[in-house]
Tab-separated table of C-alpha atoms in Angstrom:
chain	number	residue	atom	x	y	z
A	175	UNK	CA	0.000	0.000	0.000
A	176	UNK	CA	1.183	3.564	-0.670
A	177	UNK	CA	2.471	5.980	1.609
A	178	UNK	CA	1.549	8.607	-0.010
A	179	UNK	CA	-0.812	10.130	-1.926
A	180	UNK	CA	0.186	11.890	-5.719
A	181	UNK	CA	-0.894	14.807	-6.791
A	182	UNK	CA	-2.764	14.463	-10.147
A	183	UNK	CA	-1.448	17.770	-11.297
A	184	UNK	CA	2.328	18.206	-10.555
A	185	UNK	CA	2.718	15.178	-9.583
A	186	UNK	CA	4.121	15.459	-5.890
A	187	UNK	CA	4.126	12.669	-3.584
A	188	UNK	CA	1.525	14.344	-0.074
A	189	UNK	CA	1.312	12.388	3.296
A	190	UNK	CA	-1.760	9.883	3.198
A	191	UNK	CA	-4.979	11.864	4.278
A	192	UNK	CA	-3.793	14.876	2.465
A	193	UNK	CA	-6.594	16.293	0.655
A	194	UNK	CA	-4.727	19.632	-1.274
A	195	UNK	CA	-1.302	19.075	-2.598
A	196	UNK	CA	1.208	20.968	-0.385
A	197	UNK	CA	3.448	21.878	-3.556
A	198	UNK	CA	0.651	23.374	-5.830
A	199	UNK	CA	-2.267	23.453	-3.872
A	200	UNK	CA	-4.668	21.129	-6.012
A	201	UNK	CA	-7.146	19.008	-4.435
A	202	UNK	CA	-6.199	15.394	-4.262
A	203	UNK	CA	-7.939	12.512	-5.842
A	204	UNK	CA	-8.885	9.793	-3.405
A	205	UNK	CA	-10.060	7.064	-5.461
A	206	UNK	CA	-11.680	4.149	-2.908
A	207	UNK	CA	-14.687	2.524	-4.999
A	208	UNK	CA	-16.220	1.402	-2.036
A	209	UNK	CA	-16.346	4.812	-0.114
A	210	UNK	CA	-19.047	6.915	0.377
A	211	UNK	CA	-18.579	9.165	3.620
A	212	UNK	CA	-15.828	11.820	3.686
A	213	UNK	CA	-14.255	13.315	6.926
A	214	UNK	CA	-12.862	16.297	7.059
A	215	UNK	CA	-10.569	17.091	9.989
A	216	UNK	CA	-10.554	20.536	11.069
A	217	UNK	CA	-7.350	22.416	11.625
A	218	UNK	CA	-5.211	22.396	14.398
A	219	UNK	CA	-5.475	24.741	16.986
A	220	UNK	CA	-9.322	25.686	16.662
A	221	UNK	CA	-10.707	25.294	19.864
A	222	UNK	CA	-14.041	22.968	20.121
A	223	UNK	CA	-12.937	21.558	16.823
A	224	UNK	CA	-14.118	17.940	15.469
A	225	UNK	CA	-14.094	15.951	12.688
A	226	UNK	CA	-16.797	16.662	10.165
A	227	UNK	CA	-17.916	13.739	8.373
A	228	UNK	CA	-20.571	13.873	5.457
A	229	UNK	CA	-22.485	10.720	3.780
A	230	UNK	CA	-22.575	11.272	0.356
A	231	UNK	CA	-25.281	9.418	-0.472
A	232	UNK	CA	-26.987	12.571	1.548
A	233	UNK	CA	-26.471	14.699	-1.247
A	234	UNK	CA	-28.734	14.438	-4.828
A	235	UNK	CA	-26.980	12.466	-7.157
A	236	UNK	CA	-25.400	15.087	-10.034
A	237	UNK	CA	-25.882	18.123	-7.350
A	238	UNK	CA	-22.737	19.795	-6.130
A	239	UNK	CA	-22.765	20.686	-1.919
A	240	UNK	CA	-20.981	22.800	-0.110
A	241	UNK	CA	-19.725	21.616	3.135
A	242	UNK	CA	-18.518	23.931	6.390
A	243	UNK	CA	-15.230	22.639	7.177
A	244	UNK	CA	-14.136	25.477	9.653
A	245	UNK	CA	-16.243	28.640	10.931
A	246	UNK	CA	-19.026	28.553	13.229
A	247	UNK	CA	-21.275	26.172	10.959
A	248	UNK	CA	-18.734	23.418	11.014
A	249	UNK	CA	-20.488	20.053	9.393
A	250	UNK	CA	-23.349	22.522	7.838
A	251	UNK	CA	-24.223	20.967	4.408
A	252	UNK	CA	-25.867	23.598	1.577
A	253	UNK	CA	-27.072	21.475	-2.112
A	254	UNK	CA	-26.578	23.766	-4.643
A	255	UNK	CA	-29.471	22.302	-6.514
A	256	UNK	CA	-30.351	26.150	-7.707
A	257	UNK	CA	-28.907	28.090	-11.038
A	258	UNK	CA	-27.416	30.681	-8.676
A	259	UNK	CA	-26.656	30.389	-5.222
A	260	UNK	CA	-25.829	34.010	-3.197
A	261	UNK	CA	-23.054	33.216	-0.234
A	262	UNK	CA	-22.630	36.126	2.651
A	263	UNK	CA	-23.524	38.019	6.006
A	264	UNK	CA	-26.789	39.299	4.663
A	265	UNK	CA	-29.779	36.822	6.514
A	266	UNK	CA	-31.452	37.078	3.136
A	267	UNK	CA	-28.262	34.667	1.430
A	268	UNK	CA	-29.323	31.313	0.357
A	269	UNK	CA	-26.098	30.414	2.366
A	270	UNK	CA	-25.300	32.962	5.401
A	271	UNK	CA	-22.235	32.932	7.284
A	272	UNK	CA	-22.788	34.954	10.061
A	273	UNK	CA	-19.076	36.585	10.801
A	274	UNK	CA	-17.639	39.813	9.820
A	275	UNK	CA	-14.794	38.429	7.854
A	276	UNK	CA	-17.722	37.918	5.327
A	277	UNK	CA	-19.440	41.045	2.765
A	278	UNK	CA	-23.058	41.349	3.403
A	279	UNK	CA	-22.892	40.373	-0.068
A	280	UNK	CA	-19.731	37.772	-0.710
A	281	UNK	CA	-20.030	35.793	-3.328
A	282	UNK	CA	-22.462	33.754	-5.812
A	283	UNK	CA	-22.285	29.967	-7.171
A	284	UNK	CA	-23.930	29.369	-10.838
A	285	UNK	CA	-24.719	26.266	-11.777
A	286	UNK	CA	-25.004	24.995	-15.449
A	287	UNK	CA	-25.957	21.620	-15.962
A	288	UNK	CA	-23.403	19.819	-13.948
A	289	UNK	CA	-20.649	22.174	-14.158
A	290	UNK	CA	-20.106	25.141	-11.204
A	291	UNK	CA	-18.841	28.412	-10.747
A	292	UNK	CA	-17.707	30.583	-7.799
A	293	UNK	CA	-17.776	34.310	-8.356
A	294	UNK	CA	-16.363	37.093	-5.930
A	295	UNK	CA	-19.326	40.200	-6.367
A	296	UNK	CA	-16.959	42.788	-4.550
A	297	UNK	CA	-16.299	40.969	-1.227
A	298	UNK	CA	-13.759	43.664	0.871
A	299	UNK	CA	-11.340	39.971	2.131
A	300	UNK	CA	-11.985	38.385	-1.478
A	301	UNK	CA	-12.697	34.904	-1.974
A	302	UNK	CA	-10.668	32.022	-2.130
A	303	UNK	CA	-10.339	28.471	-3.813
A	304	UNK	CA	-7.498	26.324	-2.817
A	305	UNK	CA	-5.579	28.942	-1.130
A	306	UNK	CA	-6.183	31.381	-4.467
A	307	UNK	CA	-7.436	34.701	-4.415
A	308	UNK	CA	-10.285	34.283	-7.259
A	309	UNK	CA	-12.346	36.614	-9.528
A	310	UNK	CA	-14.371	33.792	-10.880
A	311	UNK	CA	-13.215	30.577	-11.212
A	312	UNK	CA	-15.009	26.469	-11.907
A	313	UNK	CA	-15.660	24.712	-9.133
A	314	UNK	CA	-14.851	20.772	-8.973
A	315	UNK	CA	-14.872	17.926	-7.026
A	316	UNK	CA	-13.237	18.669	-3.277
A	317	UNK	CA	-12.071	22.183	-4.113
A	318	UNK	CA	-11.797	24.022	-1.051
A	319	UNK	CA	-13.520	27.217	-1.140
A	320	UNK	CA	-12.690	29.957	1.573
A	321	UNK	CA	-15.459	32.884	2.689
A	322	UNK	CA	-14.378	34.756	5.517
A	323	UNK	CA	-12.898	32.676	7.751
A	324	UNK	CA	-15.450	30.314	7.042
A	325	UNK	CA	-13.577	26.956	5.226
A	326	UNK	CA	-16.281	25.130	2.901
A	327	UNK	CA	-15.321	22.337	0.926
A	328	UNK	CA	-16.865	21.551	-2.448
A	329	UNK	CA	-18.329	17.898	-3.278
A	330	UNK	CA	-20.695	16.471	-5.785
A	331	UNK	CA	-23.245	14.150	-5.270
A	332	UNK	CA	-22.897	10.312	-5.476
A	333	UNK	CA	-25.008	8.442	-8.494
């Protein structure tokens, strides 16, 4: 068995239960067949913290989710089953994240078909995917995606 795990796009060799590269910061493939439940552990350091684990069969097969890795809504699940989903501070959001690292206003997700997009709409901190400041930029399969300080990781729904 393999002690480590290889990043798809560079190519360098991350400690088993890596999930971004540490060279280039891609997310990392895990391919297990017979999985269906991914755990996220939170970072070190955060007081209160736990593992999150999610059940993928939870989510609508072909529908991305957005998972709260770290922030005060830590294992909160949002399905992104609409054509645009609004993230930020304002109660109104289809996904609020009540801190004030986060614009009343933050960010949106699109969908089209099965393909997503994250968009910054003129956040003051910006928003992030895998450690990248990003304008606009496709979302895919456990792409973290940073709000705030709120940590949300990406997934899409089992068949």
């Amino acid at each position: 068995m393999a002690d480590h795990v290889f990043c798809t796009r560079c190519g360098h060799g991350n400690p088993l239960g890596s999930n971004f590269c540490s060279s280039c910061g891609a997310g990392l493939e895990h391919r297990r067949g017979e999985d269906s439940t991914i755990t996220f552990h939170t970072e070190p350091g955060l007081e209160g913290a736990e593992d999150v684990g999610v059940d993928l069969h939870e989510i609508p097969a072909g529908v991305g989710a957005l998972v709260v890795r770290r922030g005060r809504n830590a294992g909160s699940r949002y399905v992104l089953d609409a054509d645009r989903t609004v993230a930020g501070r304002h109660p109104e959001s289809d996904i609020f994240l009540d801190d004030v690292t986060v614009s009343r206003r933050h960010a949106e997700i699109t969908r089209e078909g099965d393909d997503y997009t994250v968009r910054d709409v003129g956040s003051l901190n910006g928003t992030y995917l895998n450690r990248n400041r990003v304008e606009e930029a496709p979302l895919r399969d456990g792409d973290e995606l940073q709000i705030g300080s709120f940590k949300l990781v990406f997934v899409h729904g089992d068949a």
